[in-house]
Coordinates of C-alpha atoms and ligand atoms in Angstrom, one line a residue:
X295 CA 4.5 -32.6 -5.8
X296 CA 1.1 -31.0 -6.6
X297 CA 1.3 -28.9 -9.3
X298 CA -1.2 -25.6 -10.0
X299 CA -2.6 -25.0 -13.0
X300 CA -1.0 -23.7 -15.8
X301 CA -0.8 -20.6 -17.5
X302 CA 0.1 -19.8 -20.7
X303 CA 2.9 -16.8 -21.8
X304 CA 3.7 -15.3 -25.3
X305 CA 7.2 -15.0 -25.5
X306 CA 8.6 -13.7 -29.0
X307 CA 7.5 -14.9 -31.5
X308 CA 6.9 -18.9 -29.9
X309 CA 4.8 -19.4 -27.5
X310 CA 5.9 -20.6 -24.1
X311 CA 3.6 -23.1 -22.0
X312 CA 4.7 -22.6 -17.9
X313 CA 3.5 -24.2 -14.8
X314 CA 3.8 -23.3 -11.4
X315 CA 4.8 -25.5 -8.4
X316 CA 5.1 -25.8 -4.7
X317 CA 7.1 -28.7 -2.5
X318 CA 5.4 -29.7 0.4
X319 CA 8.0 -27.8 2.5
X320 CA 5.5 -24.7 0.8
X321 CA 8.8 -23.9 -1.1
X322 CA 8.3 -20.8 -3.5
X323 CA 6.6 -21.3 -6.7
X324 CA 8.2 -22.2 -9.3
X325 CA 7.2 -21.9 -12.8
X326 CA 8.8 -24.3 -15.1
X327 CA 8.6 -23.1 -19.3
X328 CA 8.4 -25.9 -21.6
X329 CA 7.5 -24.7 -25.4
X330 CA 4.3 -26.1 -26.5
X331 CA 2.6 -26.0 -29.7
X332 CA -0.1 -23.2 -30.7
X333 CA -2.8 -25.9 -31.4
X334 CA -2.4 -27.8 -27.4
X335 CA -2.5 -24.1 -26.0
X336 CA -5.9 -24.3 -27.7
X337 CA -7.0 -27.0 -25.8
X338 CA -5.7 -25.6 -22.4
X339 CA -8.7 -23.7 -20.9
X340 CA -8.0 -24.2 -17.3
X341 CA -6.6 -20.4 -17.0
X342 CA -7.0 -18.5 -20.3
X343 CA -9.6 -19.8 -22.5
X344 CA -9.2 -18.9 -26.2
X345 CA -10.9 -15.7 -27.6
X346 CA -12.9 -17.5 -30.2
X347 CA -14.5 -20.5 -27.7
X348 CA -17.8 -18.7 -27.2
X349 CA -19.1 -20.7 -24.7
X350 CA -16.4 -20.8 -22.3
X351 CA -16.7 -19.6 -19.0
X352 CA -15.8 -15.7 -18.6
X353 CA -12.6 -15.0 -17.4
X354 CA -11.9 -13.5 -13.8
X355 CA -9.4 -11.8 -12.0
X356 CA -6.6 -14.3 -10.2
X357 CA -7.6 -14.7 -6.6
X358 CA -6.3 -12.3 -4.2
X359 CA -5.5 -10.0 -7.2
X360 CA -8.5 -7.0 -7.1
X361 CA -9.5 -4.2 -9.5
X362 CA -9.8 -1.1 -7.9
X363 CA -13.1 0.9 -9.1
X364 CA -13.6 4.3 -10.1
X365 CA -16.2 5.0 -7.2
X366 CA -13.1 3.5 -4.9
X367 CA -10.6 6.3 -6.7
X368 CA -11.4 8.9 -4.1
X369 CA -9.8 6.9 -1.6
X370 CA -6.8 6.2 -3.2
X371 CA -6.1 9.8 -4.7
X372 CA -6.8 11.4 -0.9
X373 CA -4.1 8.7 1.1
X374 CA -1.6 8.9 -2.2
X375 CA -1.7 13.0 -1.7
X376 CA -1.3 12.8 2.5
X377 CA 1.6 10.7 1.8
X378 CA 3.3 12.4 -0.7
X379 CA 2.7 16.3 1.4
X380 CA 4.2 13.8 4.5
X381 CA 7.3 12.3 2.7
X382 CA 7.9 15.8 1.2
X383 CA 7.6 17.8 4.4
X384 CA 10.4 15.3 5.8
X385 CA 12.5 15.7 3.3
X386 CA 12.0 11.8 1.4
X387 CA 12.7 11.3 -2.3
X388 CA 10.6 9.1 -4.1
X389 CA 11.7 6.3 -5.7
X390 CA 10.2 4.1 -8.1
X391 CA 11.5 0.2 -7.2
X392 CA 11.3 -2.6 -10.2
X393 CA 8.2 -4.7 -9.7
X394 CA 10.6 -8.1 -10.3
X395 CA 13.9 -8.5 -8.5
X396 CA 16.4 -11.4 -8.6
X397 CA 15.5 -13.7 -6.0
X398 CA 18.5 -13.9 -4.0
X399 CA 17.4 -10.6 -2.6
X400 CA 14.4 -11.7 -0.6
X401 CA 16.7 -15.1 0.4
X402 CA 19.3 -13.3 1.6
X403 CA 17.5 -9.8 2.9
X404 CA 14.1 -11.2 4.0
X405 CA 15.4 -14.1 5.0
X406 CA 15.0 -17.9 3.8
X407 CA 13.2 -19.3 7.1
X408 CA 10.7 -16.3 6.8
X409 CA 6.9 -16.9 5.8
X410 CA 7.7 -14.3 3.2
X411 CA 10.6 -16.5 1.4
X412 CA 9.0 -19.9 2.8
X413 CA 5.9 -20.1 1.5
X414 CA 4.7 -16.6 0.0
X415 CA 6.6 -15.5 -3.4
X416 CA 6.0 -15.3 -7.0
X417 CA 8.7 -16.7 -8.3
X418 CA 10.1 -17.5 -12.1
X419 CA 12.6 -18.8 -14.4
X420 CA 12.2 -16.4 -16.8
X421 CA 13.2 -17.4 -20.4
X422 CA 16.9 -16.8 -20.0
X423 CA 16.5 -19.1 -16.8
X424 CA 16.8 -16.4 -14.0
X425 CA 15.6 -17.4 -11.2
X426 CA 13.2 -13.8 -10.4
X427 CA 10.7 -12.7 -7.9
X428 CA 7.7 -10.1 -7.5
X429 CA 8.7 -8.1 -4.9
X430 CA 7.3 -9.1 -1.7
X431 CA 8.1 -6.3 0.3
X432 CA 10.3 -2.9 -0.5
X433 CA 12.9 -3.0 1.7
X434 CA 15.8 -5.5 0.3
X435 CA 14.8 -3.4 -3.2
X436 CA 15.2 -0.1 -1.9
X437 CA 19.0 -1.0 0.0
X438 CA 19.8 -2.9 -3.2
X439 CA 19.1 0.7 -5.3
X440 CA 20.9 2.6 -2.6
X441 CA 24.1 0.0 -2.9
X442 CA 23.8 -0.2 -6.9
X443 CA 23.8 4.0 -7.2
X444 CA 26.6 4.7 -4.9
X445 CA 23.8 6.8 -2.9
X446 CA 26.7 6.0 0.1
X447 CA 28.3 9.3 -1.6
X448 CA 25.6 11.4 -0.6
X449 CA 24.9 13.3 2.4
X450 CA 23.8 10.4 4.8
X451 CA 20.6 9.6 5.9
X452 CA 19.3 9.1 2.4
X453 CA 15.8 9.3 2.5
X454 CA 13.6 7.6 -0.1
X455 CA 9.7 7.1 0.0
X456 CA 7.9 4.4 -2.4
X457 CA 3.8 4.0 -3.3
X458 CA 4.1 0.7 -5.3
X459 CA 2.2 -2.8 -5.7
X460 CA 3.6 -6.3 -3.9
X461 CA 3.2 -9.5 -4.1
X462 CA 2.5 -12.5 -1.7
X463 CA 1.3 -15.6 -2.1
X464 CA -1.2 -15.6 1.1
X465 CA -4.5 -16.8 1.9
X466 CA -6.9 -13.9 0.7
X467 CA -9.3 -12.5 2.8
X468 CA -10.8 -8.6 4.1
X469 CA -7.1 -6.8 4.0
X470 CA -4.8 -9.4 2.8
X471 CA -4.6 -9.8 -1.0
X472 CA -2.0 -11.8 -3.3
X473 CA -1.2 -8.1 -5.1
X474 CA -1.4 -5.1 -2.1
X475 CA -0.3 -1.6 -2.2
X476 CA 2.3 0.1 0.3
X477 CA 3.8 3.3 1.5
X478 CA 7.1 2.5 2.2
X479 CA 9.8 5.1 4.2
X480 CA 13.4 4.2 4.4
X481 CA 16.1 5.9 5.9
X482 CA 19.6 4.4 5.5
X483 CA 23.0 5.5 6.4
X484 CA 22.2 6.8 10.1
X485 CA 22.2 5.2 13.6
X486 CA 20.3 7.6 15.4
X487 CA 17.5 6.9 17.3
X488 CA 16.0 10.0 17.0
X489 CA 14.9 8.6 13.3
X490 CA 13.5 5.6 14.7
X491 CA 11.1 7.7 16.6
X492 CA 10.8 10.4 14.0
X493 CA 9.0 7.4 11.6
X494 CA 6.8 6.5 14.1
X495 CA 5.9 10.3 14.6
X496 CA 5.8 10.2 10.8
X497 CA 3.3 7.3 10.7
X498 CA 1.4 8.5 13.4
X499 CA 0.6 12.0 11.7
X500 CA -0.1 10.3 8.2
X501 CA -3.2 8.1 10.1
X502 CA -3.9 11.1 12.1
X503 CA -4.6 13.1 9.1
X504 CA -7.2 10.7 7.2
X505 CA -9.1 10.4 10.8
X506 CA -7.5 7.5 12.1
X507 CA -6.5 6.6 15.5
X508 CA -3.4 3.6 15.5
X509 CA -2.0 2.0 18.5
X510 CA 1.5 1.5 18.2
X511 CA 3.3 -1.3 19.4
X512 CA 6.9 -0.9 20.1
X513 CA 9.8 -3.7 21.2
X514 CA 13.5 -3.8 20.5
X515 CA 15.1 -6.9 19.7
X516 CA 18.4 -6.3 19.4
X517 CA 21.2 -6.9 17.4
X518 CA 22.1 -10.8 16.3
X519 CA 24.2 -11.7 18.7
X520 CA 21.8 -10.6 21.6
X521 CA 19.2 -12.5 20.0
X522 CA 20.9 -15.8 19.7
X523 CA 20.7 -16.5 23.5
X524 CA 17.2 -15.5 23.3
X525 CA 16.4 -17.6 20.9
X526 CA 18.4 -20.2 22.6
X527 CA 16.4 -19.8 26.0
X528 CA 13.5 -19.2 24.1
X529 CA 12.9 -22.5 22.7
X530 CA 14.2 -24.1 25.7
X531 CA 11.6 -22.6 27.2
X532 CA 8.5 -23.3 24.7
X533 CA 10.4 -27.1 23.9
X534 CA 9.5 -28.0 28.1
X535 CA 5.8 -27.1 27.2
X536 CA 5.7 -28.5 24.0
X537 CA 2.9 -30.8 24.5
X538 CA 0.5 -27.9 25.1
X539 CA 1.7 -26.6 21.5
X540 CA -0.1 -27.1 18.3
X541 CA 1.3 -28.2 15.2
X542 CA 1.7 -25.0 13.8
X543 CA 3.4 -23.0 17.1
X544 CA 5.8 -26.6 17.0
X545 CA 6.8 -26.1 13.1
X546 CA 7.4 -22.4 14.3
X547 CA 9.6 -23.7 17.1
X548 CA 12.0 -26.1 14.7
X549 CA 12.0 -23.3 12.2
X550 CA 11.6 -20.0 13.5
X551 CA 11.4 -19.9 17.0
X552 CA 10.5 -16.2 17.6
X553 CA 7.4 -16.2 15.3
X554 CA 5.9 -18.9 18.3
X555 CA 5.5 -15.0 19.7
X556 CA 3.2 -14.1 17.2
X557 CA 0.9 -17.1 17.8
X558 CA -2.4 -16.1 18.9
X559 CA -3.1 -19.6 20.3
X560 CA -4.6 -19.5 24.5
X561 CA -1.9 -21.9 25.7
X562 CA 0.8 -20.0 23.9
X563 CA -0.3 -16.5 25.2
X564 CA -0.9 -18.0 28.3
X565 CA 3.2 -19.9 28.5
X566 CA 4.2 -16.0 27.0
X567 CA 3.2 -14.6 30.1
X568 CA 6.8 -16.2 31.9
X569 CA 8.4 -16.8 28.9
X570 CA 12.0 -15.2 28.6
X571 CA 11.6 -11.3 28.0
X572 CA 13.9 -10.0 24.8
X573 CA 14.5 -7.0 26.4
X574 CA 17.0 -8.4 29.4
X575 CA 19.5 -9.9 26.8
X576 CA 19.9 -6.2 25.1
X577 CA 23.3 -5.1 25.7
X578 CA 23.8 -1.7 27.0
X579 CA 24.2 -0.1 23.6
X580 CA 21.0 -1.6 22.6
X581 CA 19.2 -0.2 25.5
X582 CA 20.4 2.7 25.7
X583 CA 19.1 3.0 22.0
X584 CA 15.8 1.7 23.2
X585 CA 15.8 4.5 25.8
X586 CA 16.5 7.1 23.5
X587 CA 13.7 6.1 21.0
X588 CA 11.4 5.9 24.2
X589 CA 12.5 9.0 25.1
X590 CA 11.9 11.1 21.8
X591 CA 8.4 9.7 21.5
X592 CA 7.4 10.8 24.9
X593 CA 9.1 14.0 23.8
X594 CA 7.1 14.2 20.7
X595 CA 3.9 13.2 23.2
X596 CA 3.5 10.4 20.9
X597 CA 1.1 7.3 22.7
X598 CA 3.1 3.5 22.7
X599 CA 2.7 0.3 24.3
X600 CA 5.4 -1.5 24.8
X601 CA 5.1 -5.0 23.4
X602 CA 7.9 -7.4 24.3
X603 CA 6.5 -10.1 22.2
X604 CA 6.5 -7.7 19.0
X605 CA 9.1 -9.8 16.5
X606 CA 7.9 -8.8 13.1
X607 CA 8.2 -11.2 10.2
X608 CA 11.2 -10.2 8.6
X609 CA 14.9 -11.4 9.3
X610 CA 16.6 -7.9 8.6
X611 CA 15.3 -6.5 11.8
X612 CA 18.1 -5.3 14.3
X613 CA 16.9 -3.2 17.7
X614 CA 13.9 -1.4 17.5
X615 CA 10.5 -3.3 16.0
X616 CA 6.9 -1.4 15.7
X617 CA 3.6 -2.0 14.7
X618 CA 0.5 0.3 14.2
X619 CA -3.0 -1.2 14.5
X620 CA -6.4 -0.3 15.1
X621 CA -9.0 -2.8 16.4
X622 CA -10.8 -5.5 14.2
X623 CA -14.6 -4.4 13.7
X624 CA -15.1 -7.7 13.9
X625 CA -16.0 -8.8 17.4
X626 CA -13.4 -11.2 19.3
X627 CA -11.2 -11.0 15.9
X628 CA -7.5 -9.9 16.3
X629 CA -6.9 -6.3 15.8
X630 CA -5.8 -5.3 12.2
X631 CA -1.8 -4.1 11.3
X632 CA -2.4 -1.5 9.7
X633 CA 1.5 -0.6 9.2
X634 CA 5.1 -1.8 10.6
X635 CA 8.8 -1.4 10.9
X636 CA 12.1 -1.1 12.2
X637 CA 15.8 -0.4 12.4
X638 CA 18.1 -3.2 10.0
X639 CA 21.3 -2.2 10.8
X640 CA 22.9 -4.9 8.7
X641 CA 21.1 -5.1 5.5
X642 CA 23.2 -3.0 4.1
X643 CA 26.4 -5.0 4.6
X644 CA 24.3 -8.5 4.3
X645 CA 23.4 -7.4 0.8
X646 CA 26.9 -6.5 -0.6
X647 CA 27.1 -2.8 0.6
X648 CA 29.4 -1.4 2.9
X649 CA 29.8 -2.0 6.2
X650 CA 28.5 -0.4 9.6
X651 CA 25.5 1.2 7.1
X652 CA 22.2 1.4 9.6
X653 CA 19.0 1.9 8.2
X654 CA 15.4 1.9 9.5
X655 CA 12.1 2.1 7.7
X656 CA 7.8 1.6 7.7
X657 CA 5.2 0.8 5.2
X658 CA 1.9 1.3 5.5
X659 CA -0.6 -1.4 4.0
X660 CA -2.6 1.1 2.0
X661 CA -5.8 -1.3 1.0
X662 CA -6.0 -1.8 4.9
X663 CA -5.7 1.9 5.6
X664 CA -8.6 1.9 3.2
X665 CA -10.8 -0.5 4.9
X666 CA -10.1 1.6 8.1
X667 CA -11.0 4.6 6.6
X668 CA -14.1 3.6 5.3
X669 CA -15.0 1.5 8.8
X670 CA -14.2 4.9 10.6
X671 CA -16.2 7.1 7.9
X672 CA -13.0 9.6 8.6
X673 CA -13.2 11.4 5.1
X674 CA -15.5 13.4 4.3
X675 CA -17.3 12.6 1.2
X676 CA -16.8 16.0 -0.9
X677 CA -12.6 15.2 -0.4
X678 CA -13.9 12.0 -1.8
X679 CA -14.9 13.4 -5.0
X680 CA -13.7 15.5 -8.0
X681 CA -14.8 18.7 -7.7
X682 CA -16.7 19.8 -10.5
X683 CA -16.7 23.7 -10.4
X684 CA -19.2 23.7 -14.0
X685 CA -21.4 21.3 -15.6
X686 CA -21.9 21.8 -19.3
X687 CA -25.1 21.0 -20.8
X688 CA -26.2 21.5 -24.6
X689 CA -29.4 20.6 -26.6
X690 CA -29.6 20.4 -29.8
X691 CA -27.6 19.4 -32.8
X692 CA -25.9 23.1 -33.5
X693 CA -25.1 23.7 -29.1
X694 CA -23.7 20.7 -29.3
X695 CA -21.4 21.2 -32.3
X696 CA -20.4 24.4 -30.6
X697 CA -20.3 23.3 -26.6
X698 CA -17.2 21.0 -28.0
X699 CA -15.2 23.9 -28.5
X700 CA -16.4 25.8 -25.8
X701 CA -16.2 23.0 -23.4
X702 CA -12.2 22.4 -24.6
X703 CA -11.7 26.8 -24.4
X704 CA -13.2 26.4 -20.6
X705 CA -11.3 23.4 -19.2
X706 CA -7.8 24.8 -20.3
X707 CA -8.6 27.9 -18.1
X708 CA -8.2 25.4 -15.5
X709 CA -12.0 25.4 -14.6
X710 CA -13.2 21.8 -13.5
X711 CA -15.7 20.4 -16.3
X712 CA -18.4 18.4 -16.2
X713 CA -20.3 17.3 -18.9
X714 CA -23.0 15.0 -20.3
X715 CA -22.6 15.6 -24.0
X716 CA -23.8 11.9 -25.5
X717 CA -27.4 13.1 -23.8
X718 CA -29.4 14.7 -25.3
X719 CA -32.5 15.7 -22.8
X720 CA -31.5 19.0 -20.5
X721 CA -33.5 17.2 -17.2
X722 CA -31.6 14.4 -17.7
X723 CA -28.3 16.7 -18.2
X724 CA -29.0 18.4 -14.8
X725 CA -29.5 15.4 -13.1
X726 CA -25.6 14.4 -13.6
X727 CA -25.1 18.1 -12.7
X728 CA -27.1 17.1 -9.5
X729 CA -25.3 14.6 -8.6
X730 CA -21.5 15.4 -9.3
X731 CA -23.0 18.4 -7.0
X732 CA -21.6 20.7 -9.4
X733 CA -22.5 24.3 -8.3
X734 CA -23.2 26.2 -11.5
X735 CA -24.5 24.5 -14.5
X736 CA -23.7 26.2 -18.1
X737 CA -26.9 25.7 -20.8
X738 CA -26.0 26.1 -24.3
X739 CA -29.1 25.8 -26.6
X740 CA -30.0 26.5 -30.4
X741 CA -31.3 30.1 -29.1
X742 CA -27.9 31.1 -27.4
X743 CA -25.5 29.5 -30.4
X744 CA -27.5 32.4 -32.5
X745 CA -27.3 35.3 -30.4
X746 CA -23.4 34.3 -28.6
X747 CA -24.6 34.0 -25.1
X748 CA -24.8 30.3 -22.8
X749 CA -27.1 30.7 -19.8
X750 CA -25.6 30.2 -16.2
X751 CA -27.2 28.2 -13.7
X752 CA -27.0 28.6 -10.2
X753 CA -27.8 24.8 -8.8
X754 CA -28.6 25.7 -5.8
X755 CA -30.8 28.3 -6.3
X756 CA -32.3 27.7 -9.6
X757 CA -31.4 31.1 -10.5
X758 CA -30.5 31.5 -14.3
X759 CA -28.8 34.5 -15.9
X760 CA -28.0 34.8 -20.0
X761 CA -24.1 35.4 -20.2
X762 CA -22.2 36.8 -23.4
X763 CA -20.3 33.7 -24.3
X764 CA -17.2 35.6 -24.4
X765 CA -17.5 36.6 -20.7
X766 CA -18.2 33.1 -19.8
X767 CA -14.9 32.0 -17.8
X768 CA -14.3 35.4 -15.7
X769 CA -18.6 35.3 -15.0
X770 CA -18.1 31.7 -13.2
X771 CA -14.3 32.2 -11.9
X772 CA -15.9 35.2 -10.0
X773 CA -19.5 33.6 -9.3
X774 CA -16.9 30.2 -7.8
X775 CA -14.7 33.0 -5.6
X776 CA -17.8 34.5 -4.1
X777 CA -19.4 31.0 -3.7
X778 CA -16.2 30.4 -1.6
X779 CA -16.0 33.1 0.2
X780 CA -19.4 33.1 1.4
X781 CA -19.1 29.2 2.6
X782 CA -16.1 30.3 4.4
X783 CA -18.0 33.3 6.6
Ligands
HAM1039 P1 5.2 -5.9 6.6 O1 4.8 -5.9 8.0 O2 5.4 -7.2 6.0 O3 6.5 -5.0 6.5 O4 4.1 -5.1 5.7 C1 3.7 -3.8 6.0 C2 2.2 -3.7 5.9 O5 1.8 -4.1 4.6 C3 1.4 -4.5 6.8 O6 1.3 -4.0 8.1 C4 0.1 -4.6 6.1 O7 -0.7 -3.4 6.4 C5 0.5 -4.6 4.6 N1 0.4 -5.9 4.1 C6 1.3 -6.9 4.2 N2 0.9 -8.0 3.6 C7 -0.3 -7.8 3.0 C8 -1.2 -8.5 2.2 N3 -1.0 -9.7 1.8 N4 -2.4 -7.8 1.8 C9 -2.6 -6.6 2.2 N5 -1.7 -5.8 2.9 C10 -0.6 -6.4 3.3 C11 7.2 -4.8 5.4 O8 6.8 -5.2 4.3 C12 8.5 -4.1 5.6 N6 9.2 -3.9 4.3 C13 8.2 -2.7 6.3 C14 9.4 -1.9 6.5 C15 9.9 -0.9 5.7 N7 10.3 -2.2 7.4 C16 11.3 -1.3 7.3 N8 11.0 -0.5 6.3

């Protein structure tokens, strides 16, 4: 059983050494806590090294675990509002999930054959020996919260949104990561296809708005029964060409047949081609849903390929599947998923919660929605940064001993400050001023704290005009208006 290095936890007041393991079946991780004395922690340098060894190695972030920059902020403020002006204007609460669940949720809601639950969770025995797990997805969490507050006594749809952080245990590379971001939409407690096609409209419109231009890929795959003599034919199918499969595709054929229809292998998109087609074992009240969905998007003039082979990696999925992508800037690569979802009709039921509750839901990978952005230069850079409206700038020991309080009086009029006060030169002053592109620049020097006046610069212009201090914040409110108007004309 190979074992990963360890890592070492504070827990109360004793200290609690824990190591992580997989099985060779790629089982979850497990970490097992053992209590180990404060002097062999000492000696264990393999994660953490101890504070005081000065010439061990620097410590760096856990692989597939990133920091997001300030200069990357811009990014991540502009998608966070899109999303939030999106869920609002269709009516989604937000809802802020737990970033640890028990771990029975993902077995039984993601299901236990799924890469997800396979091989891809954080899981721990936590000191009280609960068995927990970093959520890998937000979907099983966000049913469970509907289930645990009665939210079934509301008016039905409920509609929740979530921005939040998971966790998977994949191989990192450009847009997949160990810890990811995701927008998540769930709508549970309706059956009607018109909200299956309303979240793909949704979707849609929130890449359409930050510049981006998805394909989306749509299938149905009915409900479980419909599936099972799919499944059945399916493998019957790929199991009389199984000498053309690789190891992978066969593992994927003992385990989970349908994800053989993910496999981007030439003989396996080849043997697709006359493999049996999901969509003649939908019953009629399957298709007819189908249709429906079809129907709406067309009605909202809303682009789709249909994609029979679209399965989707999680178990909970009943009828329709869909997937947004845009293409890989990476020559001959596969295109990228930028998003995906679908209707789980019995996730509700399969978690504890009452029977015949529908649901259907998307997420959005939002570090891949990133990458796109940037790769499609779709923002423009001043929505990329904060606005500075004023740039302070003092000299001398007195400006600055005044510019504090002014600078304070200024920003809780609601103007946006910029400001440079640990330097001390005025060329190096409007330099920042430059390049925050701040507008008007506001000099204070030893001449002005005498008199009560602050200069104003126009930055553009390099006009200056000497301002009664008092009359500071209606001078620039008015000087920022005109500025505004003018750009507008
Ligand atoms: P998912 O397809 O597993 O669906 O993930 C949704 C999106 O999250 C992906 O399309 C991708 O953009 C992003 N994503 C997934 N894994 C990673 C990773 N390791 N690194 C970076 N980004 C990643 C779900 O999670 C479902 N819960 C979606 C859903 C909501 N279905 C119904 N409601």
């Amino acid at each position: 059983m190979p074992t990963k290095p360890s890592t070492t936890v504070k827990s109360g007041a004793s200290f609690v050494k824990s190591s992580a393991s997989t099985d060779k079946s790629g089982a979850p991780l497990v970490v097992k806590t053992t209590t180990a004395s404060v002097a062999e922690l000492a000696k264990d340098t393999s994660q953490s090294a101890p504070l005081t060894d000065k010439k061990s190695k620097s410590i760096t972030s856990l692989r597939g675990f990133k920091d997001v920059l300030p200069d990357e902020q811009g990014y991540w403020d502009k998608i966070e509002s899109v999303v939030k002006s999106v869920a609002s204007a269709y009516g989604f609460g937000k809802i802020r999930l737990p970033i640890a669940e028990a771990t029975p949720l993902f077995e039984r809601g993601v299901g236990k054959e799924t890469d997800i639950v396979g091989k891809e969770m954080f899981t721990f025995l936590d000191q009280g020996n609960t068995r927990m797990t970093l959520r890998p997805e937000g979907t099983a969490p966000a049913v469970r919260a509907y289930i645990e507050h009665g939210m079934l006594n509301q008016p039905q749809p409920v509609k929740l949104w979530y921005l939040e952080q998971f966790f998977r245990h994949e191989r990192p590379q450009a847009g997949r990561y160990r810890q990811f971001w995701q927008a998540g939409f769930e709508v549970i407690g309706s059956n009607d296809p018109v909200l299956d096609a309303q979240l793909i409209v949704l979707g849609v419109g929130i890449f359409k708005q930050l510049g981006i231009e998805v394909s989306t890929q749509l299938n149905s795959i009915g409900m479980p029964a419909e599936r099972r003599q799919y499944i059945t034919d399916l493998t019957k199918y790929f199991k009389s060409h199984s000498k053309k499969l690789g190891e992978l595709d066969l593992k994927r054929l003992a385990k989970n047949p349908l994800r053989i229809l993910d496999s981007k292998e030439p003989a396996v998109v080849e043997l697709k081609k006359d493999a049996p087609n999901i969509i003649s074992y939908l019953d009629p009240e399957s298709k007819a849903h189908f249709m429906k969905v079809i129907e709406y998007l067309d009605a909202a003039e809303i682009q789709y390929n249909l994609d029979s082979s679209l399965v989707r990696g999680l178990d909970y999925y009943t009828r329709t599947v869909f997937e947004f992508m845009v293409p890989n800037p990476i020559e001959g690569e596969a295109p990228i998923t930028l998003g995906g979802g679908g209707r789980y009709d019995g996730l509700v039921e399969l978690l504890g919660g009452r029977a015949n509750t529908p649901g259907v839901g998307l997420a959005i990978g939002i570090e891949r929605l990133i990458l796109a952005v940037k790769q499609a230069k779709s923002i423009p850079a001043s929505e990329l940064e904060q606005p500075v409206d004023v740039f302070f700038c003092q000299l001398g020991e007195a400006a600055r001993r005044q510019g504090l309080k002014i600078f304070e009086k200024l920003r809780a009029s609601g103007l946006n400050l910029g400001e440079a006060f640990s330097k001390g030169s005025l060329k190096a002053q409007l330099e920042t001023a430059d390049k925050l592109r701040s507008p008007f620049a506001l000099i204070l020097g030893q001449k002005e704290v005498l008199d009560g006046t602050i200069i104003l610069r126009d930055m553009d212009a390099g006009a200056q005009e000497i301002l009664d201090v008092e009359k500071i914040q209606s001078v620039v409110t008015k000087r920022l208006h005109d500025l505004k108007t003018r750009s507008a004309k």
